[in-house]
Coordinates of N, CA and C in Angstrom, one line a residue:
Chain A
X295 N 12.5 11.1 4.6 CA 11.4 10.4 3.9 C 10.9 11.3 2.8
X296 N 9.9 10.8 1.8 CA 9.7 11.6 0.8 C 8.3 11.6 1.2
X297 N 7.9 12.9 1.3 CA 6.8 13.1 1.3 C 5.6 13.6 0.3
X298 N 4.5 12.6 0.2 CA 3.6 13.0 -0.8 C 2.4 13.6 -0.5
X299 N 2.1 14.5 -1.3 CA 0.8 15.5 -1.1 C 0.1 15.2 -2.3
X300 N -1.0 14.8 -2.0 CA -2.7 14.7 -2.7 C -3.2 15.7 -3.1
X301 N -4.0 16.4 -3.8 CA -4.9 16.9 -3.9 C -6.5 16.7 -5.1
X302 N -7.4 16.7 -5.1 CA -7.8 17.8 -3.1 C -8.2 16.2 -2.8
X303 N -8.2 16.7 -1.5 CA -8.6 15.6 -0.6 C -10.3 15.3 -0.6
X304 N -11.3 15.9 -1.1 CA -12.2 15.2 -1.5 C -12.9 15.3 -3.1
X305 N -13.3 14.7 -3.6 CA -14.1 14.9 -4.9 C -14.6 14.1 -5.5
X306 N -16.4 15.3 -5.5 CA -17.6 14.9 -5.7 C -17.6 14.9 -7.4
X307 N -17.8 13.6 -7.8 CA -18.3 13.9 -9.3 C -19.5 13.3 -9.7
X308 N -20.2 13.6 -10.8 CA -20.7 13.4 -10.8 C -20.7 12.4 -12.1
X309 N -21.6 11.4 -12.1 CA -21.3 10.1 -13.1 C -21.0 10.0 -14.6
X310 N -19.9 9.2 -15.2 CA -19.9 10.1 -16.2 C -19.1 11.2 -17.1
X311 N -18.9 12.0 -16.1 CA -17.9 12.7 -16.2 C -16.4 12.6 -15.6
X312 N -15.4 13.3 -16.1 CA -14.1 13.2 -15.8 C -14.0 13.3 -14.4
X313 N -12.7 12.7 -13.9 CA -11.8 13.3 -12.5 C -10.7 12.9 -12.7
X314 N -9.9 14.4 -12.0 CA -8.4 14.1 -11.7 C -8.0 14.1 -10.3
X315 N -6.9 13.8 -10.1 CA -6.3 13.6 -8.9 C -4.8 13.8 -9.5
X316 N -4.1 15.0 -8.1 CA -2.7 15.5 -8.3 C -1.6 14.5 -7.4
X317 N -0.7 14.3 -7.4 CA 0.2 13.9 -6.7 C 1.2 14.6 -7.0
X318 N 2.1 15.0 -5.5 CA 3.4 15.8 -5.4 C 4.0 14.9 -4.7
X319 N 5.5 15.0 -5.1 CA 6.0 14.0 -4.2 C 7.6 15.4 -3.8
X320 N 7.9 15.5 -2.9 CA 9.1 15.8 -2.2 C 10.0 16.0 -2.8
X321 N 10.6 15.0 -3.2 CA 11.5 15.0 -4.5 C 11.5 14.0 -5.6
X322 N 12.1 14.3 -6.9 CA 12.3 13.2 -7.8 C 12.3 12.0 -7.7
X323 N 11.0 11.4 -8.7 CA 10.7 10.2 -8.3 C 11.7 9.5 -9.6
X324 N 12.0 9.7 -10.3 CA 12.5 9.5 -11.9 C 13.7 9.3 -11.4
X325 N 13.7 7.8 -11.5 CA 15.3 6.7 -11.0 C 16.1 6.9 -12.6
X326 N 17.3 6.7 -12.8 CA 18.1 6.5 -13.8 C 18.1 5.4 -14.9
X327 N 17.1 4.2 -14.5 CA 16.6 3.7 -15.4 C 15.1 4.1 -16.0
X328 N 15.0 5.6 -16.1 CA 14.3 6.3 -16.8 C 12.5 6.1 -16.3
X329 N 12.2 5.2 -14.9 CA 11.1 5.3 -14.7 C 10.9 5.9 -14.2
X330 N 9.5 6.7 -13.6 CA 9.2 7.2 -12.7 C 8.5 6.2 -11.6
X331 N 8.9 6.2 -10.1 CA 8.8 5.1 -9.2 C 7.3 5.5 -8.4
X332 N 6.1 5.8 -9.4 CA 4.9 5.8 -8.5 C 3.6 5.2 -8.9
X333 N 3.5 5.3 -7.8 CA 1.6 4.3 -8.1 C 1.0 4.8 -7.2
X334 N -0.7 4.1 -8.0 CA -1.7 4.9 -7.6 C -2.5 3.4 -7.0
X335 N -3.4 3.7 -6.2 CA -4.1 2.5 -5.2 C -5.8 3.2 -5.1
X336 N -6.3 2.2 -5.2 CA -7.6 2.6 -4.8 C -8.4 1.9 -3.7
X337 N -8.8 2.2 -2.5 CA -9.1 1.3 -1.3 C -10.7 1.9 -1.5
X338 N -11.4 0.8 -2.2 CA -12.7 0.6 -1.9 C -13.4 0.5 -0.4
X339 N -14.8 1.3 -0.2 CA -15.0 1.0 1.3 C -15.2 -0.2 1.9
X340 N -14.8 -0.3 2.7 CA -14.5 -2.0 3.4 C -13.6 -2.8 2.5
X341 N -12.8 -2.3 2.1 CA -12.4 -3.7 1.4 C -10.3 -2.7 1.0
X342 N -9.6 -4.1 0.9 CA -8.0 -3.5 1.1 C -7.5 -2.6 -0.3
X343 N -6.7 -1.6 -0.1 CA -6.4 -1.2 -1.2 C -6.0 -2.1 -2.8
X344 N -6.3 -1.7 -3.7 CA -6.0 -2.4 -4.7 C -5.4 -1.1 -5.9
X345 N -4.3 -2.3 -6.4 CA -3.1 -1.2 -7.7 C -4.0 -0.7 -9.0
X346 N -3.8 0.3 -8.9 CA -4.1 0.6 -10.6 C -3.3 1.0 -11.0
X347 N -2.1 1.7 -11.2 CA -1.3 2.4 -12.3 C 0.2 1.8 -11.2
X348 N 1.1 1.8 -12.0 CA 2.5 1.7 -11.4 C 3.1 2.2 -12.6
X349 N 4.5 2.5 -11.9 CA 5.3 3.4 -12.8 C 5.0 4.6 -13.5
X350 N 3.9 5.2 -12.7 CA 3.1 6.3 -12.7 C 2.6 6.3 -14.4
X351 N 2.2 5.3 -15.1 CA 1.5 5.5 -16.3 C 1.4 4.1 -16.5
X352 N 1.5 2.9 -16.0 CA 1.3 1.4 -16.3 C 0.4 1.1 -15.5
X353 N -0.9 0.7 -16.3 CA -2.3 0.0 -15.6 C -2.2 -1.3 -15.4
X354 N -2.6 -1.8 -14.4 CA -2.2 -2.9 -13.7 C -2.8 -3.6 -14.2
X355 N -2.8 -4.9 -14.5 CA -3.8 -5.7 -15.2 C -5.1 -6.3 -14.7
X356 N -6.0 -6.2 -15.2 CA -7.6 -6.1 -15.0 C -8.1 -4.7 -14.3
X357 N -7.4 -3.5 -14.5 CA -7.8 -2.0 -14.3 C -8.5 -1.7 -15.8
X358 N -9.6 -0.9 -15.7 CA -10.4 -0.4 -16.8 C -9.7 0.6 -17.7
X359 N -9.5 0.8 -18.7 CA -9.0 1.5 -19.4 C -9.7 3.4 -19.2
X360 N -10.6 3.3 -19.0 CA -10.8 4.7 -18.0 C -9.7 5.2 -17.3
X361 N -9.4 4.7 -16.4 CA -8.3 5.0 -15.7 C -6.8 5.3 -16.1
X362 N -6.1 6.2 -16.5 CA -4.3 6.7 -16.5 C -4.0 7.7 -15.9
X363 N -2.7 7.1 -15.7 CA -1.6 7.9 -14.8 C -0.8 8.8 -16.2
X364 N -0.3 9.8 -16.1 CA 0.8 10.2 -16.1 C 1.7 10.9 -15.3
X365 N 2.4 11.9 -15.8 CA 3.8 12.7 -15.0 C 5.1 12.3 -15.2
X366 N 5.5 13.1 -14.5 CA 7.0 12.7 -14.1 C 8.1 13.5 -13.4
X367 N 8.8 12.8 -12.7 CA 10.2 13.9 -11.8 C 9.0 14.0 -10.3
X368 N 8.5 15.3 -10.4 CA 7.5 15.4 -8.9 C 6.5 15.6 -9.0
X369 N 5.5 15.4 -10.0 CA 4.2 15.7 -10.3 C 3.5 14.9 -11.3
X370 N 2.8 14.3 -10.6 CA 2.2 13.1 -11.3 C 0.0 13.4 -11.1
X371 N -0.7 12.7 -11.9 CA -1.4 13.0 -11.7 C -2.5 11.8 -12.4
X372 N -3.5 11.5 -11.7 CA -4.6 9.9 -12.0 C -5.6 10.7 -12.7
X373 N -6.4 10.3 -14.0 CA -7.7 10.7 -14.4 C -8.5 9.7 -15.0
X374 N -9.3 9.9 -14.5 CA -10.2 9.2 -14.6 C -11.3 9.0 -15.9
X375 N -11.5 8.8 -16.9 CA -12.4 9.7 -18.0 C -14.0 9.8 -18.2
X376 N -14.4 8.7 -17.3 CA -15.6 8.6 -17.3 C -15.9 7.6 -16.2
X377 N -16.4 8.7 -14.5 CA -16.5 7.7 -13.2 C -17.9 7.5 -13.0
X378 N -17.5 5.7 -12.8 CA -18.8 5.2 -12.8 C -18.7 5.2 -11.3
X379 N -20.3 4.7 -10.9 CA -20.6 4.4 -9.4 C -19.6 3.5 -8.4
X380 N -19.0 2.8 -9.3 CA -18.2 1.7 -8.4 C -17.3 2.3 -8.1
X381 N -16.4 3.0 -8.9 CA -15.0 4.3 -8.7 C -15.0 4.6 -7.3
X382 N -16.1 5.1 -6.3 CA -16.2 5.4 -5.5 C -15.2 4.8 -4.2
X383 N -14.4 5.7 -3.7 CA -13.8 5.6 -2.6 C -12.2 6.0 -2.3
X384 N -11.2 5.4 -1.7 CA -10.4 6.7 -1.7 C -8.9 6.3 -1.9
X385 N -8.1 6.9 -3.0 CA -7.2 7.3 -3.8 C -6.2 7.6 -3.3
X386 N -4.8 6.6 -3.3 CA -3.7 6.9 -2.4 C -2.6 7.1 -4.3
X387 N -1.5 8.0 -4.2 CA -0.6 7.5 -4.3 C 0.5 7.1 -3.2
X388 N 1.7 6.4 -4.1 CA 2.5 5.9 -3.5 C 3.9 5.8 -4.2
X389 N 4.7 6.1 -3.6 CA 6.4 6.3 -4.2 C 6.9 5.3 -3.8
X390 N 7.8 4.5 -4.7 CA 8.3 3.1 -4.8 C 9.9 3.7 -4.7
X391 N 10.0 4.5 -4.9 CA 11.7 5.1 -5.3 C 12.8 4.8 -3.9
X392 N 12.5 5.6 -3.0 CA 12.8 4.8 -1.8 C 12.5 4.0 -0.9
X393 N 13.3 3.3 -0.1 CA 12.3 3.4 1.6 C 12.7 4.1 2.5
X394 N 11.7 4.6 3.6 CA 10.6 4.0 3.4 C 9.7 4.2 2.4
X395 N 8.7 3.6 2.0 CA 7.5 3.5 1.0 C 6.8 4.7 1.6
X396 N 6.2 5.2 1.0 CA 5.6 6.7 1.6 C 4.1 7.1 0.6
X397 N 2.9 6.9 1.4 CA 1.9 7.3 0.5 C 1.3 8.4 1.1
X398 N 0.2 9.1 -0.3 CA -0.4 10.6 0.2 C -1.3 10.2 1.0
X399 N -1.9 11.5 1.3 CA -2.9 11.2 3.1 C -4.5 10.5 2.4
X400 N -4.6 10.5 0.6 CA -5.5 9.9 0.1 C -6.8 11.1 -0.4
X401 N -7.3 10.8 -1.6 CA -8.6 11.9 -2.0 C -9.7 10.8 -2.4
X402 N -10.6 11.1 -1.3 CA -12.4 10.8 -1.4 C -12.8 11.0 -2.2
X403 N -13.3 9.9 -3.4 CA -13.8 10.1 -4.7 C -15.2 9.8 -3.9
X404 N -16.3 11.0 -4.4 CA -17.7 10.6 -3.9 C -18.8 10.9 -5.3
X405 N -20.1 10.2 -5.8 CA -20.8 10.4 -6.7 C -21.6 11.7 -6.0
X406 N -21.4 12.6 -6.8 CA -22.5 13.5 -6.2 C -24.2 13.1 -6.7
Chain B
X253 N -4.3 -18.3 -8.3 CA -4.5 -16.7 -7.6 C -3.9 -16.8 -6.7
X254 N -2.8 -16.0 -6.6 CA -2.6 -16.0 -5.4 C -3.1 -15.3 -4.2
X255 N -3.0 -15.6 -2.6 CA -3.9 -15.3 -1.7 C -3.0 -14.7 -0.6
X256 N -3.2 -13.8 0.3 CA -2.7 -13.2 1.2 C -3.3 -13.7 2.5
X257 N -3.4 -13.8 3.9 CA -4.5 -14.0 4.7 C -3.7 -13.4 5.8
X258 N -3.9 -12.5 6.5 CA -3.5 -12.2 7.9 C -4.2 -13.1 8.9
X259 N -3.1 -13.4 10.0 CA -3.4 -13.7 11.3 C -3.4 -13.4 12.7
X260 N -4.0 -12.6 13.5 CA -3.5 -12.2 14.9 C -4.1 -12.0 16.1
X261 N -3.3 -11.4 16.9 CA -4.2 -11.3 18.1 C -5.9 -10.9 18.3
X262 N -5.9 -9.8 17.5 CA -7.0 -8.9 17.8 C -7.2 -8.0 19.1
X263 N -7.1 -8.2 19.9 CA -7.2 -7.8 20.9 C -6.0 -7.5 21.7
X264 N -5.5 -6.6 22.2 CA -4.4 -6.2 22.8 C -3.8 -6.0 24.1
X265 N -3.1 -5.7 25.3 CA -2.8 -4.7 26.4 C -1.0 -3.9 26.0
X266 N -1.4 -3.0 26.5 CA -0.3 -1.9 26.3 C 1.1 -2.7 26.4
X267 N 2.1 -2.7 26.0 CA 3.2 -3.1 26.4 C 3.7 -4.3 26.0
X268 N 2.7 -5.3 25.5 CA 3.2 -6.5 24.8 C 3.5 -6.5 23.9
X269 N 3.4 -7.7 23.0 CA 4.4 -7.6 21.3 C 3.3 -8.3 21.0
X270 N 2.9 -7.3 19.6 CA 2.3 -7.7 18.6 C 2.8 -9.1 17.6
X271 N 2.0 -10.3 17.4 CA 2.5 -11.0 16.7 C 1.4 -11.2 15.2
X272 N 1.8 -11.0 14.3 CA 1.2 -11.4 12.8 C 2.0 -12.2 12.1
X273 N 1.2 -13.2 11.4 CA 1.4 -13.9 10.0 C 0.9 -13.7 9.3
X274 N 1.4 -13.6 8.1 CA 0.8 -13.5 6.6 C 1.1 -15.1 5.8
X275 N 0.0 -16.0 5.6 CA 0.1 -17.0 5.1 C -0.2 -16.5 3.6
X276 N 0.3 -17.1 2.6 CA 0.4 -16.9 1.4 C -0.1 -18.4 0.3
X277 N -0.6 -17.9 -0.5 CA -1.4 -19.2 -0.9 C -1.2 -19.0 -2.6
X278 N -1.2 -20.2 -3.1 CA -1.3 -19.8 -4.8 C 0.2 -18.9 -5.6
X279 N 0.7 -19.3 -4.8 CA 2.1 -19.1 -4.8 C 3.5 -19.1 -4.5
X280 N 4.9 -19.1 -4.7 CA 5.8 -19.1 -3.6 C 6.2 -18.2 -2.9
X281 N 6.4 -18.4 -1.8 CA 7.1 -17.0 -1.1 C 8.5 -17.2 -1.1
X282 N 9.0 -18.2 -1.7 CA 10.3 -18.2 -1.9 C 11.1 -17.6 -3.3
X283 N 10.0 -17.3 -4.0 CA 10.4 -16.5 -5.3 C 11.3 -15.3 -5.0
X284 N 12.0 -15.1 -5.8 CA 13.3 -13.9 -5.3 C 12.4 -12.5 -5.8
X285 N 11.4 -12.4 -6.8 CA 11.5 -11.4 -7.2 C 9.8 -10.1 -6.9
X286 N 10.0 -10.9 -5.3 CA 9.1 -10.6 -4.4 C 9.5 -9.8 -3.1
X287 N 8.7 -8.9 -2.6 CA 9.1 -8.5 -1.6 C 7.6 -8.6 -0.5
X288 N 8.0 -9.0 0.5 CA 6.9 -9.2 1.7 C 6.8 -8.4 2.5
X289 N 5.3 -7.7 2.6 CA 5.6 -6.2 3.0 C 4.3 -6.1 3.8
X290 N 4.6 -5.4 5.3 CA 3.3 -5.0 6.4 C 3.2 -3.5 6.3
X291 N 2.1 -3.2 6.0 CA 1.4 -1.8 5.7 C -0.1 -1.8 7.0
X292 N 0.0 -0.7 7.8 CA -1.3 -0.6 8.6 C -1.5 0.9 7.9
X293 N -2.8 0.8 8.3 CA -4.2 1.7 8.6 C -5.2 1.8 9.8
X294 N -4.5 2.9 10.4 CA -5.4 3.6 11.9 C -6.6 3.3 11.3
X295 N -7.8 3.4 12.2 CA -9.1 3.8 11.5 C -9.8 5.4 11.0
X296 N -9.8 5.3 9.9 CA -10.2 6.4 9.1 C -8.6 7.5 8.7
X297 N -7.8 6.6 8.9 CA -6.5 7.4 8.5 C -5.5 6.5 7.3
X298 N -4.9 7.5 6.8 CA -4.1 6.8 6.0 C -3.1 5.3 5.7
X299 N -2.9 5.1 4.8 CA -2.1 3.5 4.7 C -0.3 4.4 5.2
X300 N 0.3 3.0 5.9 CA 1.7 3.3 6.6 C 2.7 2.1 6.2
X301 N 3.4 2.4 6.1 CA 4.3 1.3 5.1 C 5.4 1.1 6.5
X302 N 4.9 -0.3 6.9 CA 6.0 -0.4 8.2 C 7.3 -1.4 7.8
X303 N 7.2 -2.3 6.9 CA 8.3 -2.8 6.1 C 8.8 -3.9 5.5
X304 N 9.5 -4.4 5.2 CA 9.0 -5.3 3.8 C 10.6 -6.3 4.4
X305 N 10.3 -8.1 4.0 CA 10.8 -8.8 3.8 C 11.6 -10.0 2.6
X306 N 12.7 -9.8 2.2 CA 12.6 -10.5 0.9 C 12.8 -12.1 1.4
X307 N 13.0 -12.9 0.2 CA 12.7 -14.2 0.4 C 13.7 -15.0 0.9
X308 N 14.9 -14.4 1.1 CA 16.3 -14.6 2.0 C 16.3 -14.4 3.2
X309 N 15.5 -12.9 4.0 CA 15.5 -12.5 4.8 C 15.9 -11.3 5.6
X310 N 16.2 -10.8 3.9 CA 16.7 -9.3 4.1 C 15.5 -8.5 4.2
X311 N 15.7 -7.7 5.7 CA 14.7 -6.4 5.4 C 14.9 -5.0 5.4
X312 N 13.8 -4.2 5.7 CA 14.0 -3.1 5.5 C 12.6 -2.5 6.2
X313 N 13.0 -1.7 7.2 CA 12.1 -1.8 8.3 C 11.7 0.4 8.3
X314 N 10.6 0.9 8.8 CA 10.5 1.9 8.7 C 11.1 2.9 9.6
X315 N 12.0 3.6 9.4 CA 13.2 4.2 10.5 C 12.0 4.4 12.0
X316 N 11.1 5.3 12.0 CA 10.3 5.5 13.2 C 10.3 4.2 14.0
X317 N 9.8 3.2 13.3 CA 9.7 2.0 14.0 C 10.4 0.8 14.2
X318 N 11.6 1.1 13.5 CA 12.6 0.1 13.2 C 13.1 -0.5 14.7
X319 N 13.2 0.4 15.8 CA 13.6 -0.1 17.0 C 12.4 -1.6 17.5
X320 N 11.5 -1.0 16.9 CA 10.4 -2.4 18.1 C 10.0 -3.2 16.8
X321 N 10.6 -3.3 15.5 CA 9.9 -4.2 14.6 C 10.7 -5.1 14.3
X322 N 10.4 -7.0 13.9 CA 10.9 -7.8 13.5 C 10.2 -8.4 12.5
X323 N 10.7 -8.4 11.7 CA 10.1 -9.4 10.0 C 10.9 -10.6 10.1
X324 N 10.5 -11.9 10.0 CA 10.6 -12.8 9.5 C 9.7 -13.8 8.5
X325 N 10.4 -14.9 8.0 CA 10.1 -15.2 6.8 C 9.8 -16.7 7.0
X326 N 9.1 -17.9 6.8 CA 9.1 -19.3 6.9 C 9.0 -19.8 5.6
X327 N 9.8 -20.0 4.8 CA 9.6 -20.7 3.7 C 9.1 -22.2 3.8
X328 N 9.6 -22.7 4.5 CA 9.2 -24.2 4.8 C 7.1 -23.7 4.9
X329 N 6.5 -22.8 5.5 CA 4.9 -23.0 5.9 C 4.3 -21.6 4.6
X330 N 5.3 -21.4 3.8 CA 4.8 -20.1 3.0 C 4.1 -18.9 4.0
X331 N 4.8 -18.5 5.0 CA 4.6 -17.5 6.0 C 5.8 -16.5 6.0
X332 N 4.7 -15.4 6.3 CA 6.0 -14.2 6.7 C 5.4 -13.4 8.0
X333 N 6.4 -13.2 8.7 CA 5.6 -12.4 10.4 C 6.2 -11.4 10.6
X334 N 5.1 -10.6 11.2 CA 5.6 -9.2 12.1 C 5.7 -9.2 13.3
X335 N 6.7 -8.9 14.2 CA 6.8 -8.9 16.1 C 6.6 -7.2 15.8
X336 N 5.8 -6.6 16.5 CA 5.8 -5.5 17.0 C 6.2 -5.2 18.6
X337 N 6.7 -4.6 19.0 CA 7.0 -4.8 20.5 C 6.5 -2.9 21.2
X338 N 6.5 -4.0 22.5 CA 5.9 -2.0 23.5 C 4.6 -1.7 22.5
X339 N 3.6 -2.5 22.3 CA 2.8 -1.3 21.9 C 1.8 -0.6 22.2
X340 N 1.1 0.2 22.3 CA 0.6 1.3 22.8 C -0.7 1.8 22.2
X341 N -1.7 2.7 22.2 CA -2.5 2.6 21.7 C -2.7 2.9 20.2
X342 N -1.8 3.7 20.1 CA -1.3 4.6 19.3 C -0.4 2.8 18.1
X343 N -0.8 2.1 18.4 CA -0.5 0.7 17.1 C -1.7 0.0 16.9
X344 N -3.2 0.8 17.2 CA -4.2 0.3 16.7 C -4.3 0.5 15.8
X345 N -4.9 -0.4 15.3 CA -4.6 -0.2 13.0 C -5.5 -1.8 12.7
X346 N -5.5 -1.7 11.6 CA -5.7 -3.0 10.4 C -4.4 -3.3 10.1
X347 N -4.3 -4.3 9.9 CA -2.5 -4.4 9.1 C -2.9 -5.4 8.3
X348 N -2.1 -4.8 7.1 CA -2.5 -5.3 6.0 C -0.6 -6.2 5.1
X349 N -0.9 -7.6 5.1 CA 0.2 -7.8 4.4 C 0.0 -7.5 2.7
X350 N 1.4 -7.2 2.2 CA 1.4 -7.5 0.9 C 2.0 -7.9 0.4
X351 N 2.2 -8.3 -1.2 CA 3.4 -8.6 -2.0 C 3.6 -7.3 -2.9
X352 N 4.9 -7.2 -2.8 CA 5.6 -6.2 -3.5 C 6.2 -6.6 -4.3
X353 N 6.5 -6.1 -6.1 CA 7.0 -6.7 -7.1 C 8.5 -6.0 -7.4
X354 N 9.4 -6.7 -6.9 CA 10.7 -5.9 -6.9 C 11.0 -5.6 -8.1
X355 N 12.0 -4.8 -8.2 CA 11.6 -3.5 -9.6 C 10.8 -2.8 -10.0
X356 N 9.3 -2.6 -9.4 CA 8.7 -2.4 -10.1 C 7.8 -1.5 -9.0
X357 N 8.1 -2.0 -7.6 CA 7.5 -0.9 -6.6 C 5.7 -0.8 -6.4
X358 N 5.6 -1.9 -6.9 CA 3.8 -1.9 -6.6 C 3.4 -3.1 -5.8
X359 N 2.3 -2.8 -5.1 CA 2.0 -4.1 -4.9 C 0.8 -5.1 -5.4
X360 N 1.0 -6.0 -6.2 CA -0.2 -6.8 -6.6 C -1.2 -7.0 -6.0
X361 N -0.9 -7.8 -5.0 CA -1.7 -8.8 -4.0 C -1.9 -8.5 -2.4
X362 N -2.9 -8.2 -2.0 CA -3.4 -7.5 -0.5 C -3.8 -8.6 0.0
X363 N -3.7 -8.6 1.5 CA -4.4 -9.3 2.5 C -6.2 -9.1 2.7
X364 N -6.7 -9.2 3.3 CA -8.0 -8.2 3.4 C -8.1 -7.5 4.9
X365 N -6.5 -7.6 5.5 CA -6.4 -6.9 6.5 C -6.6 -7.8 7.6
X366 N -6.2 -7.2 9.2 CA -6.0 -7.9 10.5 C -6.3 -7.0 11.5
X367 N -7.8 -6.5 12.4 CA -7.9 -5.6 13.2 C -7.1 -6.0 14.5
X368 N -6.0 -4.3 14.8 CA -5.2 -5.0 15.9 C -5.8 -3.6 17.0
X369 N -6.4 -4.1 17.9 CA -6.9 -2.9 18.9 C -5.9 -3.3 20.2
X370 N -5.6 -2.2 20.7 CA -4.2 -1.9 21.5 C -5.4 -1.3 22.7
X371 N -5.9 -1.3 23.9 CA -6.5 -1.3 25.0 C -6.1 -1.6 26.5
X372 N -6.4 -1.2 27.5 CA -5.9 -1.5 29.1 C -7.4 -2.2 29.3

């Protein structure tokens, strides 16, 4: 399985200002039709994960323009440019390249 | 819009088979260029990708759990189901269906989840 690593697992921002988030993945996500196979998910509290970025730089439609992905091969990474109050909650990627589907263990966006 | 809805027991004993439906609404589930997919979440732990069904009936199940899982598909009721079998406590979770957009490896459209507590 390919395993993905987050970092960091929590982060306090405060409003306004930037956040990033890293994703490592195990091995090469970058299929031969030149995409890179990852996405990023945001699971608000109480409520089910929802897509923001796929193909590790494509915003899903009705995601805020605040939000991009880029990277590529095994290092990909979500920023944020200006997190509002709602941003709040916790940040999976996810590798689409093989199965099984495999996501990171997730990073706690919190407003300080 | 399309809609997701989980359906299930809730409530569990060790050793029996888990049964879920995912009714789908605002859409077909017979579209080819879809994939039908059960993802759980322990509580306070990460999302698990247990495995996905296409609209034929081909799946693809997660190796750890591949021995006790069954996906099927109802096109006739726009349903797709999970049998989980033997489970134990260690299969309490939310399970959450999805739609997955083949080629493209994301998923659009979430359920709002199905609490499954595994208990004696």
């Amino acid at each position: 399985d390919i395993v993905m690593t987050q970092s960091p697992l929590s982060l306090p921002v405060i409003p306004g200002e930037p956040a990033s988030i890293s994703c490592r993945s195990s091995q090469s996500l970058l299929h031969s039709d030149g995409y890179n196979y990852l996405g990023w998910y945001l699971q608000k509290p109480g409520q089910s994960p929802q897509v923001l970025i796929y193909l590790a730089s494509i915003r899903a439609s009705g995601v805020p323009d605040r939000f991009s992905g880029s990277g590529s091969g095994t290092d990909f990474t979500l920023k944020i440019n200006r997190v509002e109050a709602e941003d709040v909650g916790v940040y999976y990627c996810m590798q689409a390249l093989q199965t099984p589907r495999t996501f990171g263990r997730g990073t706690r966006l919190e407003i300080k | 819009q399309v809609q997701l809805q989980e359906s299930g027991p809730g409530l569990m004993k060790p050793s029996q088979t888990l049964s879920l439906t995912c009714t789908v609404s605002g859409g077909s589930i017979s579209s080819g260029s879809y994939f039908w997919t059960w993802i759980r979440q322990p509580a306070g732990k990460g999302l698990e990708w247990i495995g996905h069904i296409s609209p034929s009936g081909s799946t693809n199940y997660k190796p750890s759990l591949k021995s006790r899982v069954n996906m099927s598909v109802d096109t006739s009721k726009n349903q797709f189901s999970l049998k989980l079998s033997s489970v134990t406590a260690a299969d309490t979770a939310v399970y959450y269906c999805a739609r997955e957009v083949a080629g493209w490896g994301h998923f659009d459209y979430w359920g709002q989840g199905s609490l499954v507590t595994v208990t004696s």
